[in-house]
CSV table of C-alpha atoms in Angstrom, one decimal:
chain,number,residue,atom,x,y,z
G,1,UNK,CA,-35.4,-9.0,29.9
G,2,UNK,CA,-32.5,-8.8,27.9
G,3,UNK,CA,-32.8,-6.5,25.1
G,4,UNK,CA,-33.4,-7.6,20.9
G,5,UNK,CA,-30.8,-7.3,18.2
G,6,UNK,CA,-32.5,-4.3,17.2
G,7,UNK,CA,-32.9,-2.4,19.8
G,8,UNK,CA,-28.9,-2.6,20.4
G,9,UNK,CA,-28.0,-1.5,17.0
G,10,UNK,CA,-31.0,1.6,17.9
G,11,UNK,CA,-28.8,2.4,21.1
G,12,UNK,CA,-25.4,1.9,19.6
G,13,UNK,CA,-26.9,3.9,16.4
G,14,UNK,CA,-27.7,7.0,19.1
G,15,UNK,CA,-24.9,6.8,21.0
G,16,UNK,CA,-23.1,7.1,17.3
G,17,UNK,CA,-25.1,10.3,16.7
G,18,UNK,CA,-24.7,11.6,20.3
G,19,UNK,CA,-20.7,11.5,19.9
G,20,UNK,CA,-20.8,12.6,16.4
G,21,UNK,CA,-22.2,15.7,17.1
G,22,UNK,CA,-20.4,16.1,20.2
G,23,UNK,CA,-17.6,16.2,18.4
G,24,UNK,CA,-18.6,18.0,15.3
G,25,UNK,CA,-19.8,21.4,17.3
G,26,UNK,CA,-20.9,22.9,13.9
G,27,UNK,CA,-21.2,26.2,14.8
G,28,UNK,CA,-22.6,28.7,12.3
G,29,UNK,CA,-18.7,29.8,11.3
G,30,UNK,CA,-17.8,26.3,11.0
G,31,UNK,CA,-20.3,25.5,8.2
G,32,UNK,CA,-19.4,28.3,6.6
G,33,UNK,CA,-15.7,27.8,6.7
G,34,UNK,CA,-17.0,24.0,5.2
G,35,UNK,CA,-18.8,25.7,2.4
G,36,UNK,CA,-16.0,28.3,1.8
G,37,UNK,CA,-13.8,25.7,1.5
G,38,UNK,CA,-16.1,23.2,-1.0
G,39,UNK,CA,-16.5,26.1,-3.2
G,40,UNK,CA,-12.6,26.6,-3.0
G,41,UNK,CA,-12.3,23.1,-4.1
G,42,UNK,CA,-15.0,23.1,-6.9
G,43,UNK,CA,-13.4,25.9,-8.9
G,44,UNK,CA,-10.8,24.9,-11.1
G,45,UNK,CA,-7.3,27.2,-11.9
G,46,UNK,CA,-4.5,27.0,-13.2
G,47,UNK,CA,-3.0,25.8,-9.9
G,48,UNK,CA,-5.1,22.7,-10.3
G,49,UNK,CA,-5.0,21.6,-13.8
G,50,UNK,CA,-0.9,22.3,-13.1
G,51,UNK,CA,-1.1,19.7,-10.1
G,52,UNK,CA,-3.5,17.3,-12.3
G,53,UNK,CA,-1.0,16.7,-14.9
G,54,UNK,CA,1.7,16.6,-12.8
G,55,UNK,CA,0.1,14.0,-10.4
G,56,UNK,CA,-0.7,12.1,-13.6
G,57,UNK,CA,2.4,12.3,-15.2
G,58,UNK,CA,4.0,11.0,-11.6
G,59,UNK,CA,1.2,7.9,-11.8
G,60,UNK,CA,1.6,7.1,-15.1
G,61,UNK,CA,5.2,6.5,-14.7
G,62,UNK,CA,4.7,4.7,-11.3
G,63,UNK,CA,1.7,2.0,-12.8
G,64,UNK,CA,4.7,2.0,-16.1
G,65,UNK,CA,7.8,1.2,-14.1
G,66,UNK,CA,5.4,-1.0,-11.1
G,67,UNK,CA,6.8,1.5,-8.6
G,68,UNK,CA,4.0,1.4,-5.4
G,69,UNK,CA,5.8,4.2,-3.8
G,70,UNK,CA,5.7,6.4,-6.8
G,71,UNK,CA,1.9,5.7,-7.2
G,72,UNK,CA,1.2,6.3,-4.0
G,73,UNK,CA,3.0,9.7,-4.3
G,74,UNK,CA,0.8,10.9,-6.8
G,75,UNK,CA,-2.3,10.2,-4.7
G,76,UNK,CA,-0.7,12.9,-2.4
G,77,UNK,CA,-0.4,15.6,-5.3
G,78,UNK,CA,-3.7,14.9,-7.0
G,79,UNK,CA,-6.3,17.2,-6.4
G,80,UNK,CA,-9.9,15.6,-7.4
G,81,UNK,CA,-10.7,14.2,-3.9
G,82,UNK,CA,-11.9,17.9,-2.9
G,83,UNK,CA,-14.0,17.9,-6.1
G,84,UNK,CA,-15.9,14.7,-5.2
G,85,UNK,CA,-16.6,15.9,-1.8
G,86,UNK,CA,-17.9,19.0,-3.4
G,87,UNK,CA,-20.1,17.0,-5.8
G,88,UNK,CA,-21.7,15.2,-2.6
G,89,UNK,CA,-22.0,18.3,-0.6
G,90,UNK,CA,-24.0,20.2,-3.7
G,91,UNK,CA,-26.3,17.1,-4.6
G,92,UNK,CA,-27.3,17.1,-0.3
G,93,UNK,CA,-27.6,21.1,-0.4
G,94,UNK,CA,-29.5,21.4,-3.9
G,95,UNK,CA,-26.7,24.1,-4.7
G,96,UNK,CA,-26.9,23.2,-8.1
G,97,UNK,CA,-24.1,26.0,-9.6
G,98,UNK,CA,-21.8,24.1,-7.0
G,99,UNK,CA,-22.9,20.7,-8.7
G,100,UNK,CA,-22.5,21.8,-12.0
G,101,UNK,CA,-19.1,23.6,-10.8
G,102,UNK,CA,-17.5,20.4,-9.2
G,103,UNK,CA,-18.9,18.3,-12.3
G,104,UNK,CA,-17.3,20.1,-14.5
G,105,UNK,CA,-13.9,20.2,-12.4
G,106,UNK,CA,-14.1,16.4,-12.2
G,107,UNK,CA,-14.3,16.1,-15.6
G,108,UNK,CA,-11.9,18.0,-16.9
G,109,UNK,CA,-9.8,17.0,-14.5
G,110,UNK,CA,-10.1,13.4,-15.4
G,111,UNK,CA,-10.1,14.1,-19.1
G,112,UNK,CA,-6.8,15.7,-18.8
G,113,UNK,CA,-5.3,12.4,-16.2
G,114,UNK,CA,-6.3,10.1,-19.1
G,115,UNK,CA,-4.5,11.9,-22.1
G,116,UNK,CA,-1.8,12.3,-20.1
G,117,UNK,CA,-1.5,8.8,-19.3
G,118,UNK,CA,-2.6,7.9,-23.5
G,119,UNK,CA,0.4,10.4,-24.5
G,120,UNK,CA,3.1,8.8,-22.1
G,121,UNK,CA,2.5,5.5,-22.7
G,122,UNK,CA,2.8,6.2,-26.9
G,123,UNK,CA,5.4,8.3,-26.3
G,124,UNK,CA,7.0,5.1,-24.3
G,125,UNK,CA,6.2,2.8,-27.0
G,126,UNK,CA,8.6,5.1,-29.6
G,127,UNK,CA,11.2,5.4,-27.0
G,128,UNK,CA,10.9,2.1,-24.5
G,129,UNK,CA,12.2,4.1,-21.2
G,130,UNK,CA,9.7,1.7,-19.6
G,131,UNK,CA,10.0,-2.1,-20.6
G,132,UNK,CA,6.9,-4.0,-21.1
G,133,UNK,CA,6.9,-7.5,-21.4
G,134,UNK,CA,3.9,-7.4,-20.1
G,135,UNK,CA,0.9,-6.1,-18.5
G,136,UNK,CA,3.1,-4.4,-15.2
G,137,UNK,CA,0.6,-5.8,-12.0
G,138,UNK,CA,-0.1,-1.9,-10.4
G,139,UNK,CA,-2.2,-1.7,-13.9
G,140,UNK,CA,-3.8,-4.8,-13.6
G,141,UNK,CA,-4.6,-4.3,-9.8
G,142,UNK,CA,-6.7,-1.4,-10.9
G,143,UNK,CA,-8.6,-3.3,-13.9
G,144,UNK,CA,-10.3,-5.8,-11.4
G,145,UNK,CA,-12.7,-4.1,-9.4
G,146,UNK,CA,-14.6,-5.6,-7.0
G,147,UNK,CA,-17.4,-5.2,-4.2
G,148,UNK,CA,-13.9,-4.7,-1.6
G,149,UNK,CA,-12.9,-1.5,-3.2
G,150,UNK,CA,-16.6,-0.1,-3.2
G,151,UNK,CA,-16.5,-1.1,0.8
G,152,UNK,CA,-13.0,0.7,0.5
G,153,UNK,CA,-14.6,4.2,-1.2
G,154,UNK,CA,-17.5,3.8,1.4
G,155,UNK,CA,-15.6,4.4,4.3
G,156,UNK,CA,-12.8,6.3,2.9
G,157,UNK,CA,-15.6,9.3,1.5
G,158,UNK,CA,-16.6,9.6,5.2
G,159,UNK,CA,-13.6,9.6,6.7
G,160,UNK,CA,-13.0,12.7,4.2
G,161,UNK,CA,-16.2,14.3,4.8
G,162,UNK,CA,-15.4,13.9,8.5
G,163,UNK,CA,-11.6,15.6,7.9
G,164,UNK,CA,-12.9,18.5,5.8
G,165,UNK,CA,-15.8,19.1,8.3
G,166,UNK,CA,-14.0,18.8,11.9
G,167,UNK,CA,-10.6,20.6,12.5
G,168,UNK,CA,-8.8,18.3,14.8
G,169,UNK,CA,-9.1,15.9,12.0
G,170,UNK,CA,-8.0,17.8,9.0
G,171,UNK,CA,-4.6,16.2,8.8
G,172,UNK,CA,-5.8,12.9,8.0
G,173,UNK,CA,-7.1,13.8,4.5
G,174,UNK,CA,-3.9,13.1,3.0
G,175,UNK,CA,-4.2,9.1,4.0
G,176,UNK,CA,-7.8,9.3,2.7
G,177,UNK,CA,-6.4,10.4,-0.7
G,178,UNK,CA,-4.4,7.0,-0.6
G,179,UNK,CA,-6.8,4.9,0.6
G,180,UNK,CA,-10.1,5.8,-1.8
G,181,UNK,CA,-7.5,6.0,-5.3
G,182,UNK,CA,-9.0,8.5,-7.8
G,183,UNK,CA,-5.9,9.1,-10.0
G,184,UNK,CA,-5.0,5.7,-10.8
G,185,UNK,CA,-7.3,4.3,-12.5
G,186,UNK,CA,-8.0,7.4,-14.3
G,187,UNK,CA,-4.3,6.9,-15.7
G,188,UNK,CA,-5.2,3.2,-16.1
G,189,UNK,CA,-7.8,3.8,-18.4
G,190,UNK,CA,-5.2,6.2,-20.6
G,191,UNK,CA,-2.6,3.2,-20.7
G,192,UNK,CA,-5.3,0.7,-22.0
G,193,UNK,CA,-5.9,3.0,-25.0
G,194,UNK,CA,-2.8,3.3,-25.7
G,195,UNK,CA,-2.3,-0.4,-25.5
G,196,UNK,CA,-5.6,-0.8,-27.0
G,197,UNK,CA,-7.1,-2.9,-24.5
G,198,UNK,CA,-10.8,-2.2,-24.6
G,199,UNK,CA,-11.4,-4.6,-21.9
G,200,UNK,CA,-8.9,-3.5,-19.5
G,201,UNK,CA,-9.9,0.2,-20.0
G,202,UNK,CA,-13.6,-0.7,-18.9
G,203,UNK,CA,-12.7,-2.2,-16.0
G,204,UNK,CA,-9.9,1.2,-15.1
G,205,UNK,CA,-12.9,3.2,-15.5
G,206,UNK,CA,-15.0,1.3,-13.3
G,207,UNK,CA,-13.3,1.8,-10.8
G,208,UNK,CA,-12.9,4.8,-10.7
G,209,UNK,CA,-16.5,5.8,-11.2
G,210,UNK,CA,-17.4,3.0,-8.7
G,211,UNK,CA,-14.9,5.5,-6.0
G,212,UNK,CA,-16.2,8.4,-7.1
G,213,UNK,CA,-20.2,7.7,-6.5
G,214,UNK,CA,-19.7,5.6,-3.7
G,215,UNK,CA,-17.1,8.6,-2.2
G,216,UNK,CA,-19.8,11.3,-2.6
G,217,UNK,CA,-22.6,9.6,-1.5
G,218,UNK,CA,-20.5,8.7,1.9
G,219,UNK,CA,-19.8,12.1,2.3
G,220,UNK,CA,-23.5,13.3,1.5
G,221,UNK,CA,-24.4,10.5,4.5
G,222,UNK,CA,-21.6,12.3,6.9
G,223,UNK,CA,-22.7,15.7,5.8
G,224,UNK,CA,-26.1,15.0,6.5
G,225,UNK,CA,-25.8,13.4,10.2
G,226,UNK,CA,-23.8,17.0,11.0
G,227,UNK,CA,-26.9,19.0,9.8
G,228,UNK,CA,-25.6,20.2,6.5
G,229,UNK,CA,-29.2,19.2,4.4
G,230,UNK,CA,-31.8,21.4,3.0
G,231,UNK,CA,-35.1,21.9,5.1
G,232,UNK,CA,-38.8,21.8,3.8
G,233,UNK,CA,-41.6,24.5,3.1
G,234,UNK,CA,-42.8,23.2,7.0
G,235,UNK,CA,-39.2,23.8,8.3
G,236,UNK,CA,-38.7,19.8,9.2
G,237,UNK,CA,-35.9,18.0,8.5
G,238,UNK,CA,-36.2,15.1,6.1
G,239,UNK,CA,-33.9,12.5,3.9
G,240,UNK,CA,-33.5,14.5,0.8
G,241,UNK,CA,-34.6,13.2,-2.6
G,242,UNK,CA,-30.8,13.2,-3.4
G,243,UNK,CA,-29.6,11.2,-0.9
G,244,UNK,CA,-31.8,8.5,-1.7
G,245,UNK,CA,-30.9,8.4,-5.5
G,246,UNK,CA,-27.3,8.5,-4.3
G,247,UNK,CA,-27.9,5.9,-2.2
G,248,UNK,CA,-29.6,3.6,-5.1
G,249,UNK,CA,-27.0,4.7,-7.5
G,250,UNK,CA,-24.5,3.7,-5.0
G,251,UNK,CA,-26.1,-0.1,-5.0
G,252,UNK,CA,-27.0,-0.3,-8.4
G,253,UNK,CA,-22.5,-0.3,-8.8
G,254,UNK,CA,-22.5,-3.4,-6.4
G,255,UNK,CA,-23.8,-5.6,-9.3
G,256,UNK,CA,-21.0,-4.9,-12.0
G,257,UNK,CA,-18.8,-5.1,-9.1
G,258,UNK,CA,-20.2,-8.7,-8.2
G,259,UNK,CA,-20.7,-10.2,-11.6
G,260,UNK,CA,-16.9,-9.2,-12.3
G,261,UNK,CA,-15.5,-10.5,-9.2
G,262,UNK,CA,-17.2,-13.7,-10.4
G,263,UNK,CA,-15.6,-13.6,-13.7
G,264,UNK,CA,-12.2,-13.0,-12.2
G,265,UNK,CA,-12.8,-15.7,-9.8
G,266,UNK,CA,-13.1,-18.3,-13.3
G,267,UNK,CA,-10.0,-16.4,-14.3
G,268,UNK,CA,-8.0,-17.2,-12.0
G,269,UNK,CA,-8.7,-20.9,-11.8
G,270,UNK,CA,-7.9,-20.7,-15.9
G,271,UNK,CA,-4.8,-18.4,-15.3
G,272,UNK,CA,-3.5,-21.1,-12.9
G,273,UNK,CA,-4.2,-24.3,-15.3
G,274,UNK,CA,-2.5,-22.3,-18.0
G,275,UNK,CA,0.5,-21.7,-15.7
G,276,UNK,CA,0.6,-25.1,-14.8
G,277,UNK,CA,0.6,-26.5,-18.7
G,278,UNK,CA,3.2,-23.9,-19.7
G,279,UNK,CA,5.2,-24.9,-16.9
G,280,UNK,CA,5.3,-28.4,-18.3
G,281,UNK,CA,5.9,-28.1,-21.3
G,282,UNK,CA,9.0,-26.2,-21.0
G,283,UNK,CA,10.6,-28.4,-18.3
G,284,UNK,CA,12.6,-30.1,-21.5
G,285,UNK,CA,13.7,-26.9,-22.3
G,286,UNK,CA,15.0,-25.6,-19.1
G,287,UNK,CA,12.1,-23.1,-19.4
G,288,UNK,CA,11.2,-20.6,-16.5
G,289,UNK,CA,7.8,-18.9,-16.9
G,290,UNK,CA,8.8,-14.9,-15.8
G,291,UNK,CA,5.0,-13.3,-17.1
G,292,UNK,CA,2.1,-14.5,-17.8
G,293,UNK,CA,-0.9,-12.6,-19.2
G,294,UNK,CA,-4.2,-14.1,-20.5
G,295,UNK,CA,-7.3,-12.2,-21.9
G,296,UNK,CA,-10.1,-12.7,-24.5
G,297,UNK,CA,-13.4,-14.5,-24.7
G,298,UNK,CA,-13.9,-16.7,-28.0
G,299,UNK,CA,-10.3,-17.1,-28.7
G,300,UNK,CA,-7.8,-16.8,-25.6
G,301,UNK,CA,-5.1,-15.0,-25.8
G,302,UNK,CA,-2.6,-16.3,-24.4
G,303,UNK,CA,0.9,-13.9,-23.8
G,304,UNK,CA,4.5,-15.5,-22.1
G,305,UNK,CA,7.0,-14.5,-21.2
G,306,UNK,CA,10.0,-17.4,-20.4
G,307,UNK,CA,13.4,-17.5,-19.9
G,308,UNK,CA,14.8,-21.1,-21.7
G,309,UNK,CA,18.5,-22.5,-21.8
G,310,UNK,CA,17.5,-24.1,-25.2
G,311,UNK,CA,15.4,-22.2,-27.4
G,312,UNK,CA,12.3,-23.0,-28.3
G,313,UNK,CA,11.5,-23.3,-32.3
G,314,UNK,CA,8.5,-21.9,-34.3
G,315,UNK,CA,7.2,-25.6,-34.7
G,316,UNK,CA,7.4,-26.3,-30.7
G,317,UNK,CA,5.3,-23.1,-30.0
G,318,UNK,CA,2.7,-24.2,-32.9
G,319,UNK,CA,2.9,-27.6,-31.1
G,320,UNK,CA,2.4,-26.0,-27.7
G,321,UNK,CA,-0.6,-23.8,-28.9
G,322,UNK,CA,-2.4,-27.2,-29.8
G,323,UNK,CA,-1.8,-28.5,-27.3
G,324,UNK,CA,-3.4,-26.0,-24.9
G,325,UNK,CA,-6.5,-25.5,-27.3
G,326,UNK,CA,-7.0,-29.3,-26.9
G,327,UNK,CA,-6.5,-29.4,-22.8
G,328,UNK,CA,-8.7,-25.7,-22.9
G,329,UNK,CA,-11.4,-27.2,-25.2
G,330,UNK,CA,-11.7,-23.7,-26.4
G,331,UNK,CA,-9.1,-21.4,-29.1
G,332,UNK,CA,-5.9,-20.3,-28.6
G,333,UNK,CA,-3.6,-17.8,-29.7
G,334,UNK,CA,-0.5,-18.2,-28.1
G,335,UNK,CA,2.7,-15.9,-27.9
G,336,UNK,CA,6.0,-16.3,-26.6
G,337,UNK,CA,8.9,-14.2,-25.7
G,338,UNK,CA,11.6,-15.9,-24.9
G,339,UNK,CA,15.3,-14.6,-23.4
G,340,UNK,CA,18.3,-17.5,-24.1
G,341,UNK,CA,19.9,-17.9,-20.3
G,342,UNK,CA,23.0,-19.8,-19.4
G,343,UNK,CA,23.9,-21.7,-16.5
G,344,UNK,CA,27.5,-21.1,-15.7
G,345,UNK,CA,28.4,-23.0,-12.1
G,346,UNK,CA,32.5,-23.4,-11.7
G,347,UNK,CA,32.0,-26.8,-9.7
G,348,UNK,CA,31.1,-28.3,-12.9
C-alpha cells in the first residue's frame, strides 16, 4: 500500500531533523560559543554605531544615485543582522536582559540609519550632487512590499541562524545580509521624510519590520530544532509560549503585505493607462516620456518627466490635465518637466 501525503511529508520532515542535527553536533562548547557570540552581537559600541552610519551613509547614496552595486555594498558593512538574530535567540531562551539588549541595539541602530538618510537627502536638496527628477526605482523597489519578500526574510533568518550556529557554514552570512535587506529600507524611510512622502515612508518601514519579525522568528524556528529552547518545571521539552506568538506575529504581517500587493496590482494597471495617454498626447510634440511617477488617492498626482523637440505651453499641459481627469473619471494634478532636444541628422 502506497503511503498518504502525510505520512511522506512525516518521513521527509524526520529525515530533515535527522540530518539537521547530524550536522549541527551542538556540543556543550558550541552553544556556548553561539551565546557568546549573540551577546557579542547584542551590545552596542562605538564600533557599531561607527559601521551603522557609515553603512547608511553608503545606502543612502546608492538608493540617491540608483547604484545596485553600491546598495548592495552597504548590506555587507551594516551590522543589525546579528541584532535580529539576537532578538530571536532571547525571545526562544526567555533571556530577557538579552532581549531588552538587542531591542535596544535595533533601535538605535535604526534610529540613527534613518536620520542619516533624512540629513543626506536635505543636505542633497541644498546642493543637488544627486539629480532627482524623480522618485530613483532602488527607492521605490523598497516601498512596495509584498508577501515575496516576507517568503524572502523566512528563509533568509534561517539560513543565518543556521551560519551563526554551524561553523562550516559561517561564511555564508555575508550573502544572507544581502538577501534579507535590513538597511535599505531603513534609509528609505529617511529619504521619504525628507521628501515628505508619508505614503512612501510607510511602506519603507514595512518592510523593514516585515524582515525583521519574520527574520527572528526563522531563526527562533532554527534555534529551536538544534535544542537551543528553555525546558519545563517537569524537564520536557515543549514549543515555547514565544515561539508561538512569534509565529502569529509573523502571519498577522502577511495581511498588510497582501492587501498592498493588491493595491499595487490596481496601480500598475493605472500607471500603464497613464503612460499610454501621456504618450499620446505628446506624439505632436515629438515628446518622449523619460519618468513617470504617480501617487495619491482623492486627487492623483500625476509627475513627468519628457523630453519634447517643441515645447509644450502652460495652456497644453492645463489641456492635458483635463484631459486625463476626464479619461481617469477621477482628479488630477499634473506636473511636467520638460528638457528641449534637438534632432541634428547630417543626411538631412
Amino acid at each position: 500500500m502506497a503511503p498518504g501525503p502525510r505520512t511522506t511529508l512525516h518521513r521527509l520532515w524526520l529525515r530533515g531533523m535527522m540530518w539537521l542535527q547530524a550536522r549541527a553536533r551542538m556540543t556543550p562548547e558550541r552553544r556556548q560559543e553561539v551565546r557568546r557570540f549573540l551577546r557579542e552581537s547584542a551590545d552596542p559600541d562605538f564600533d557599531y554605531f561607527a559601521m551603522v552610519v557609515l553603512s547608511s551613509i553608503i545606502a543612502t547614496l546608492g538608493l540617491l544615485i540608483d547604484s545596485a552595486a553600491t546598495v548592495i555594498g552597504a548590506m555587507l558593512v551594516a551590522p543589525l543582522m546579528a541584532s535580529v538574530e539576537a532578538l530571536g535567540f532571547s525571545a526562544l531562551l526567555g533571556d530577557r536582559r538579552l532581549f531588552q539588549t538587542a531591542l535596544k541595539t535595533l533601535f538605535f541602530g535604526g534610529f540613527i540609519a534613518v536620520l542619516t538618510a533624512f540629513l543626506l537627502t536635505e543636505f542633497n536638496t541644498w546642493l543637488q550632487f544627486a539629480l532627482l527628477h524623480g522618485l530613483p526605482g532602488e527607492v521605490r523597489a523598497r516601498t512596495r512590499p509584498s508577501p515575496l519578500d516576507w517568503g524572502i526574510a523566512l528563509a533568509g533568518g534561517a539560513a543565518a541562524a543556521l551560519a551563526i550556529a554551524l561553523p562550516q557554514l559561517s561564511p555564508t552570512l555575508p550573502g544572507v545580509a544581502i538577501a534579507t535587506a535590513l538597511l535599505p529600507p531603513l534609509c528609505t524611510v529617511g529619504i521619504a521624510l525628507a521628501l515628505q512622502r508619508w505614503d512612501l515612508a510607510l511602506g519603507a518601514f514595512l518592510l523593514f519590520l516585515t524582515n525583521a519579525v519574520v527574520i527572528a522568528f526563522a531563526s527562533m524556528v532554527v534555534f529551536f530544532l538544534l535544542g537551543f529552547s528553555p525546558r519545563d518545571p517537569n524537564g520536557q521539552a515543549g514549543v515555547p509560549a514565544s515561539l508561538r506568538m512569534s509565529a502569529f506575529l509573523a502571519g498577522v504581517l502577511l495581511v498588510p503585505l497582501v492587501f498592498m500587493s493588491l493595491r499595487y496590482a490596481q496601480r500598475t494597471v493605472l500607471n500603464q493607462e497613464v503612460n499610454r495617454l501621456l504618450t499620446q498626447a505628446l506624439q505632436p510634440f515629438g515628446g518622449e516620456l523619460e519618468d513617470l511617477e504617480i501617487y495619491g488617492e482623492r486627487t492623483l498626482h500625476i509627475r513627468a518627466h519628457v523630453r519634447v523637440t517643441r515645447p509644450l505651453a502652460y495652456r497644453d499641459v492645463v489641456n492635458l490635465q483635463e484631459a486625463l481627469a476626464v479619461r481617469l473619471q477621477r482628479p488630477v494634478a499634473l506636473v511636467i518637466l520638460q528638457t528641449r532636444s534637438t534632432r541634428l541628422d547630417p543626411l538631412i
